[in-house]
Coordinates of C-alpha atoms in Angstrom, one line a residue:
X1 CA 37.6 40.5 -80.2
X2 CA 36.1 43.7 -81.1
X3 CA 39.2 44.9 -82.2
X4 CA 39.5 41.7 -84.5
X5 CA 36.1 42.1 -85.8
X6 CA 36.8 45.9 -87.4
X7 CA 40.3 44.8 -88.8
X8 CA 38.1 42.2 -90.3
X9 CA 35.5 44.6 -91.6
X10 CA 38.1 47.1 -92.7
X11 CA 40.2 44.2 -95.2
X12 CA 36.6 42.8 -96.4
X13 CA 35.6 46.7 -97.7
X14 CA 38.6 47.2 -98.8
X15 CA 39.0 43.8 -100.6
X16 CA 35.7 44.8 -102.1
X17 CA 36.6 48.4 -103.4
X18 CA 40.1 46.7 -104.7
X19 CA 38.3 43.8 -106.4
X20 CA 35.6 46.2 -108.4
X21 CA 38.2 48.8 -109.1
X22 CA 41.3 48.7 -111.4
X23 CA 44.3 47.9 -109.2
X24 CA 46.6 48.2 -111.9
X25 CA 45.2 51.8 -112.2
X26 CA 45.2 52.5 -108.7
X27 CA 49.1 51.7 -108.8
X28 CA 49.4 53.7 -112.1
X29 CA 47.6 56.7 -110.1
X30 CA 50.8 56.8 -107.7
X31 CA 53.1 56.2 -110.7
X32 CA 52.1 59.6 -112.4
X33 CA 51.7 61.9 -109.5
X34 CA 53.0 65.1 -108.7
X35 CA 56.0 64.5 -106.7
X36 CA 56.4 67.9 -105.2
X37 CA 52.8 68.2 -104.3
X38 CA 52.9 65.0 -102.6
X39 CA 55.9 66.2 -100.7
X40 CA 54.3 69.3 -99.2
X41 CA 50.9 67.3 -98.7
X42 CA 52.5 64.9 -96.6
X43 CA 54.7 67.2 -95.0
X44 CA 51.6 69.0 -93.6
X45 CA 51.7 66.7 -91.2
X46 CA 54.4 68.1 -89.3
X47 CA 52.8 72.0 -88.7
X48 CA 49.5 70.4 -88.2
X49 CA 51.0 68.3 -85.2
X50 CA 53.2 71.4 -83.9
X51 CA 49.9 74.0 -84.0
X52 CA 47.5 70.6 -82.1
X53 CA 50.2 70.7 -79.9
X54 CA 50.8 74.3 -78.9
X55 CA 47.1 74.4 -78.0
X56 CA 47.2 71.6 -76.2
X57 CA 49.6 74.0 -74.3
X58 CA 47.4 76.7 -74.2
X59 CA 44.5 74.6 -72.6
X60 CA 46.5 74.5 -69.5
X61 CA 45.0 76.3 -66.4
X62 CA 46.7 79.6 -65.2
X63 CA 48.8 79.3 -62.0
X64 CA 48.6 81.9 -59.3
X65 CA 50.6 85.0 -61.0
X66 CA 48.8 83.5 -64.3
X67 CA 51.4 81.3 -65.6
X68 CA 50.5 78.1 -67.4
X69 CA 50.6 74.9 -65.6
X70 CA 53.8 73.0 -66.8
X71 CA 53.4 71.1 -70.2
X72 CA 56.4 71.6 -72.0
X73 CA 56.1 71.7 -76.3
X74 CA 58.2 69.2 -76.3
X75 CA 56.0 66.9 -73.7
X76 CA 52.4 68.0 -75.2
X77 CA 54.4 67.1 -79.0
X78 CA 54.8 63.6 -77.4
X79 CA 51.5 63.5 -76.0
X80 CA 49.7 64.7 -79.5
X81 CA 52.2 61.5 -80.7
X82 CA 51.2 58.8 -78.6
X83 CA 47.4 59.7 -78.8
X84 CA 48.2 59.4 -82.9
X85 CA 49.5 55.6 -81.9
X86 CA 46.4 55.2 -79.8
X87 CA 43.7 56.0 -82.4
X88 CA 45.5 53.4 -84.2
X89 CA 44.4 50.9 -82.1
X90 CA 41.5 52.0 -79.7
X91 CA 37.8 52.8 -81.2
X92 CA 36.5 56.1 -82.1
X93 CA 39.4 58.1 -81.4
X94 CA 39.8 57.2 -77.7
X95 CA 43.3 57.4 -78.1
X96 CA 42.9 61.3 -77.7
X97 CA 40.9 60.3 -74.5
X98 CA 43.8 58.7 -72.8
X99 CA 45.9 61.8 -73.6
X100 CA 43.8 62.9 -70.0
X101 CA 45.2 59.6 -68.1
X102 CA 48.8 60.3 -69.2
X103 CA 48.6 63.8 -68.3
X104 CA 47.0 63.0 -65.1
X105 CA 49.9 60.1 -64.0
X106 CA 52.8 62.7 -64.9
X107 CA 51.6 65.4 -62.6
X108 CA 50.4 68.0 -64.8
X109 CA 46.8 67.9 -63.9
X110 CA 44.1 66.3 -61.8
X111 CA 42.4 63.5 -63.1
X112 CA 39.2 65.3 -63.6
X113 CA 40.6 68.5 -64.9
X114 CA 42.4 66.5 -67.8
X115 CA 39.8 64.6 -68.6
X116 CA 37.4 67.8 -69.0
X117 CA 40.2 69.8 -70.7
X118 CA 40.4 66.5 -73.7
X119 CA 36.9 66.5 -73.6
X120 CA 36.8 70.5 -73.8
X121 CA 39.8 69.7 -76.8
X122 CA 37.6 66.7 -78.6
X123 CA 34.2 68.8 -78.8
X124 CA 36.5 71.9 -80.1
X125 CA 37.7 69.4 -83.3
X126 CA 34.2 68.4 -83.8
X127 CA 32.6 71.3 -84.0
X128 CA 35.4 73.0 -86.3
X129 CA 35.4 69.7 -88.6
X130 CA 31.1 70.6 -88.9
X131 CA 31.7 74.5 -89.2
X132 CA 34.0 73.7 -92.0
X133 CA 31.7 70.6 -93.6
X134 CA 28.1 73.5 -93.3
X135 CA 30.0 76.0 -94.6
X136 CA 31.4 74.1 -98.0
X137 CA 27.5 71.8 -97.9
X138 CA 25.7 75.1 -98.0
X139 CA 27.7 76.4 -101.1
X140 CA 28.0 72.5 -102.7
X141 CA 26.2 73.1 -105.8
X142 CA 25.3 69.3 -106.4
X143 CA 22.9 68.6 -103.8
X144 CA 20.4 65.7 -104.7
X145 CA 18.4 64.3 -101.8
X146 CA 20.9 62.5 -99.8
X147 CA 22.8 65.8 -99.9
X148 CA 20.1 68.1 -98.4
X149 CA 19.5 64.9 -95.7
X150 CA 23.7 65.3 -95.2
X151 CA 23.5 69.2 -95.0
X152 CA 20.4 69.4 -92.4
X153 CA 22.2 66.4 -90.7
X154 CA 25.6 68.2 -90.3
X155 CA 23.9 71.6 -89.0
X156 CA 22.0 70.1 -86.6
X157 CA 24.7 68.7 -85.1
X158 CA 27.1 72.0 -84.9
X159 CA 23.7 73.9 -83.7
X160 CA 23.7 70.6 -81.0
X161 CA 27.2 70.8 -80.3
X162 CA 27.2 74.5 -79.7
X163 CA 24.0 74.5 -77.8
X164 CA 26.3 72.2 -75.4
X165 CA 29.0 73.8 -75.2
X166 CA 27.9 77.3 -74.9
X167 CA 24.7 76.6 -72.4
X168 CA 25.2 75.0 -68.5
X169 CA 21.5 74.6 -69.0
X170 CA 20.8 72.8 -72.1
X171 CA 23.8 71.0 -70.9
X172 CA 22.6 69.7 -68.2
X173 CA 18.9 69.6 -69.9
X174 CA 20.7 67.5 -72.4
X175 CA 22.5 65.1 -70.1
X176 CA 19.4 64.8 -67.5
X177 CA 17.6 63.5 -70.6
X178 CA 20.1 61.2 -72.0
X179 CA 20.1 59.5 -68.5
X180 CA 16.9 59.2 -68.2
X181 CA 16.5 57.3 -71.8
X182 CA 19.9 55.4 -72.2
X183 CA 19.9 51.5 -71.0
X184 CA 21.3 51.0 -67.2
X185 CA 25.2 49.8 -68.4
X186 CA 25.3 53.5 -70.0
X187 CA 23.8 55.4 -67.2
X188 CA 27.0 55.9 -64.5
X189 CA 29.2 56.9 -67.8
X190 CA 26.7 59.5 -68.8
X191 CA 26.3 60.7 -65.4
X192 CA 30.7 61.1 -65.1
X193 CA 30.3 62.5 -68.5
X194 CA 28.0 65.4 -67.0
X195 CA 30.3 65.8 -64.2
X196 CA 33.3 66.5 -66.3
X197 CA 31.5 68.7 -68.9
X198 CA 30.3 70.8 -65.9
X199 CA 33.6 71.5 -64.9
X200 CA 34.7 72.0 -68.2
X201 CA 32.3 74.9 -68.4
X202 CA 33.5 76.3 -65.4
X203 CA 36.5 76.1 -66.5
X204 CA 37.1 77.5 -70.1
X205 CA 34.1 80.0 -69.8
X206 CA 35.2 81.6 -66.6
X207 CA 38.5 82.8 -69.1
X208 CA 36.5 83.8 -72.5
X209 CA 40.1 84.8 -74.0
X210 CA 41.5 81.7 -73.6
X211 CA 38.4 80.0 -74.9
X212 CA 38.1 82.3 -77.7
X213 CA 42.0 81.6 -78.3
X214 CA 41.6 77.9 -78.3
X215 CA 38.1 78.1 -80.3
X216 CA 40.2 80.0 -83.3
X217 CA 42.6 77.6 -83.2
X218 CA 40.4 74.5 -83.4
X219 CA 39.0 76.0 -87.1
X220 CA 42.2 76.9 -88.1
X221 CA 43.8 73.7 -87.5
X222 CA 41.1 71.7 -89.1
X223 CA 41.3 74.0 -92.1
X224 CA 45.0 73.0 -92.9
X225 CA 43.4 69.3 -92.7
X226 CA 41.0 69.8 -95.3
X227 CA 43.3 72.3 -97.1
X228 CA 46.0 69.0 -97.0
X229 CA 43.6 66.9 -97.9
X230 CA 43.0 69.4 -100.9
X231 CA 46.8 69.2 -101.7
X232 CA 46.7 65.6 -102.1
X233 CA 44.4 65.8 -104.6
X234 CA 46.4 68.2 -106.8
X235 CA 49.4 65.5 -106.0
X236 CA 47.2 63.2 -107.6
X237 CA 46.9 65.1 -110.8
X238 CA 43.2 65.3 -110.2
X239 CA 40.7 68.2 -109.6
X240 CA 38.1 69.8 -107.4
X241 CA 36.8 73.0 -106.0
X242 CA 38.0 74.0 -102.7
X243 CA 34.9 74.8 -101.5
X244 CA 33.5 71.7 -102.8
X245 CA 36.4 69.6 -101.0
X246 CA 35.4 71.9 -97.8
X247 CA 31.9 69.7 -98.0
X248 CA 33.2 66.4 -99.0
X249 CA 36.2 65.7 -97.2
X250 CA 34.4 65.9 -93.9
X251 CA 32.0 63.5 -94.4
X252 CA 34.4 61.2 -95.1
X253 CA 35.8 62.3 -92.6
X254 CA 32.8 61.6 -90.5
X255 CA 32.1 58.4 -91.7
X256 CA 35.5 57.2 -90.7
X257 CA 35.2 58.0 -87.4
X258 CA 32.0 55.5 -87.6
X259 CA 33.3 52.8 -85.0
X260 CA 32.9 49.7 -87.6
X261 CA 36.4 49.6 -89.2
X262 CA 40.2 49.8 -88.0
X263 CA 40.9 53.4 -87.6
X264 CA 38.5 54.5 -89.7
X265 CA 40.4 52.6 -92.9
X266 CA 37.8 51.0 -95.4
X267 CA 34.5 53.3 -94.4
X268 CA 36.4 56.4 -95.0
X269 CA 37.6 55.0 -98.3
X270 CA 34.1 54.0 -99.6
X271 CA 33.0 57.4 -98.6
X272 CA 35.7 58.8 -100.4
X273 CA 35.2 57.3 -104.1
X274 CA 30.8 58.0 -103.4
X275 CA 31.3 61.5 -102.6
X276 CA 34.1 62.5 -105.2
X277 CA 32.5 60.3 -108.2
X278 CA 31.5 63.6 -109.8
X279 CA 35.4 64.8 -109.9
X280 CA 37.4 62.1 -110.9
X281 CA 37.9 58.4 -111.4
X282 CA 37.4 55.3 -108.4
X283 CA 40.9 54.8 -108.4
X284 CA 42.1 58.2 -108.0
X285 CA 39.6 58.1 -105.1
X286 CA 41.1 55.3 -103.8
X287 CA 44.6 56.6 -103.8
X288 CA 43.1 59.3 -102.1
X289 CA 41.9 57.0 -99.3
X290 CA 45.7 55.6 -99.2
X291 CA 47.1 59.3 -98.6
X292 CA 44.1 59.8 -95.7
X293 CA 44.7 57.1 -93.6
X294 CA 48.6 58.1 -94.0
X295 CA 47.7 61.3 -92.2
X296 CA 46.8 58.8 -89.1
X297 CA 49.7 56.6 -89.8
X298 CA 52.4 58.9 -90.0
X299 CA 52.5 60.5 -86.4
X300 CA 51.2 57.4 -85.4
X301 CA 54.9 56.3 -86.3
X302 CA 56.5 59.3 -84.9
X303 CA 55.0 58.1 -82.0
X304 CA 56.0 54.6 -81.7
X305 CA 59.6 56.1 -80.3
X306 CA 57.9 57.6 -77.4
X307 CA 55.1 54.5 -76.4
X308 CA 57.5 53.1 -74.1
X309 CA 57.4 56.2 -71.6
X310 CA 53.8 55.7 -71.1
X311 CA 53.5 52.0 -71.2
X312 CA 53.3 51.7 -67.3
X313 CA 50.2 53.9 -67.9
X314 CA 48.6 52.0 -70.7
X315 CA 49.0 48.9 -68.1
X316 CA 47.4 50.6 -65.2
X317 CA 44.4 51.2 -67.4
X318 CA 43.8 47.9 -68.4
X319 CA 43.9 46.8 -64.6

C-alpha cells in the first residue's frame, strides 16, 4: 500500500509539472540535444558503477596474512546491480541496505559485519553528497533566504554526520538520546542501529588507511555524479556554472531521496526546475529530471539479469 501510495504521488507531481509546462517543448528539448554529450553522460554510468563497486571491494575485512575477504569484482558488480533494482522498488534507498543480507546469505560476511560495513558505505555517500553540496552552497552567489536556511541546513548535517562517524562518544551520546526521545515501535531499531554503528567504528577506525582509502573514494565517486549530472546539461544545450551545479544538483538530490515519491521520481523533478529557474527554461529542467532518474534506471536494468540469483534471499526477508 505504501508502495502504491508514492507511485501515486510521484504521477500526480509529475502530471502537475507536465500540465503547467510545455510538453511539446519538453519533447523538442530531446529533439535538439547534443548527441555526443548525451552519449558520454549516459555512459558515465558504467565507470561510476565499476569505481562503487571496487570499493565495495575494498570495504572487506583483512584475513589473517591481510588478504581481503572474498568478494569478487564481478560478484560486488552484481551486488552494486541488484541494489540499483532494489532502490527502484524499496523506500529511501533500502535497496543498498539489503546489499548486507545478500552478502551475509552467500558467505562473505557475518550478518552484523555486512550490515555495519553498508551502513559504514551509506553514511560515506551521504557525507560526500553534503561535502560536495557546502562546498558549491558556500560559493553559490544567489543566495536569498531560503538559500542561507539550505546552506546552514546542509552544514549542519555534514558537521552531524561527521561528529558520528568520527566520535564513539557523540555516537553513542547521539543514539542514547534518540532512544530516549523516539516513540516505543522505533526504540529496538535504534538500539540495533547503535549496535551496528559501534562495530562499524571498531571496525574501519582500527585500519585508518583503509578508512581514509574508502573516505577518498566516497567524494570522488560522488563528484563524477554531479560532474554527469553537469554533462547532461551541456547535452541539453543548456548552461550553468560548475560550481553552481555543485550546490544545486544535491539538493535535488536530497529532496529525492525524501520517502514521498517512487524512487525519488516527481520531488526530485520539482526540485530540479525551482533550483535551476535562474539557468534555463522549465522544460529543459524537466528533461533534466528525465536523464536523473535514468541514472537509477539504467543499472537498475543491468540488474534485472542478475535478480533471479538472489530471489531466494529477497523471499527469506519477507518471511
Amino acid at each position: 500500500m505504501k508502495r502504491l501510495i508514492s507511485i501515486v504521488v510521484s504521477l500526480l507531481i509529475l502530471a502537475v509539472i507536465y500540465w503547467k509546462i510545455d510538453f511539446r517543448g519538453l519533447v523538442q528539448v530531446f529533439q535538439n540535444c547534443d548527441r555526443t554529450w548525451m552519449l558520454i553522460s549516459l555512459g558515465m554510468v558504467v565507470p561510476i558503477t565499476l569505481i562503487t563497486a571496487w570499493r565495495l571491494q575494498q570495504l572487506m575485512p583483512k584475513g589473517k596474512r591481510g588478504e581481503k575477504t572474498s568478494l569478487g569484482f564481478a560478484e560486488a558488480t552484481r551486488l552494486i546491480l541488484v541494489a540499483s533494482v532494489l532502490n527502484m522498488v524499496l523506500p529511501s534507498k533500502m535497496g543498498d541496505i539489503a546489499k548486507a543480507y545478500f552478502m551475509r546469505e552467500r558467505g562473505h560476511l557475518s550478518g552484523s559485519l555486512s550490515l555495519s560495513l553498508v551502513i559504514f558505505e551509506k553514511a560515506c555517500d551521504m557525507l560526500s553528497l553534503l561535502l560536495w553540496c557546502a562546498f558549491g552552497l558556500l560559493l553559490y552567489p544567489q543566495k536569498d533566504w531560503l538559500f542561507w536556511i539550505m546552506t546552514v541546513s546542509v552544514v549542519a548535517g555534514l558537521v552531524l554526520g561527521g561528529a558520528l562517524l568520527g566520535s564513539r562518544a557523540f555516537a553513542q551520546f547521539f543514539f542514547d538520546l534518540a532512544q530516549t526521545v523516539a516513540p516505543k515501535k522505533l526504540r529496538t531499531k535504534l538500539y540495533s542501529l547503535q549496535t551496528s554503528w559501534r562495530e562499524m567504528h571498531e571496525y574501519f577506525w582500527g585500519d585508518r588507511q583503509q578508512f581514509l582509502k574508502v573516505t577518498a573514494t566516497s567524494i570522488f565517486i560522488w563528484f563524477l555524479h554531479l560532474l554527469q549530472i553537469w554533462f547532461f546539461i551541456l547535452a541539453l544545450n543548456a548552461w550553468t556554472p560548475f560550481l553552481a551545479n555543485l550546490a544545486l544538483s544535491p539538493l535535488a538530490i536530497l529532496a529525492g531521496l525524501l520517502p514521498l515519491t517512487f524512487a525519488g521520481v516527481g520531488t526530485r523533478d520539482a526540485a530540479l526546475i525551482l533550483f535551476y529557474q535562474p539557468y534555463f527554461s522549465a522544460q529543459i529542467a524537466a528533461a533534466l529530471g528525465v536523464l536523473c532518474t535514468s541514472r537509477y534506471l539504467l543499472p537498475a536494468i543491468g540488474g534485472l539479469p542478475f535478480l533471479s540469483q538472489y530471489m531466494a534471499t529477497v523471499r527469506s526477508l519477507r518471511k
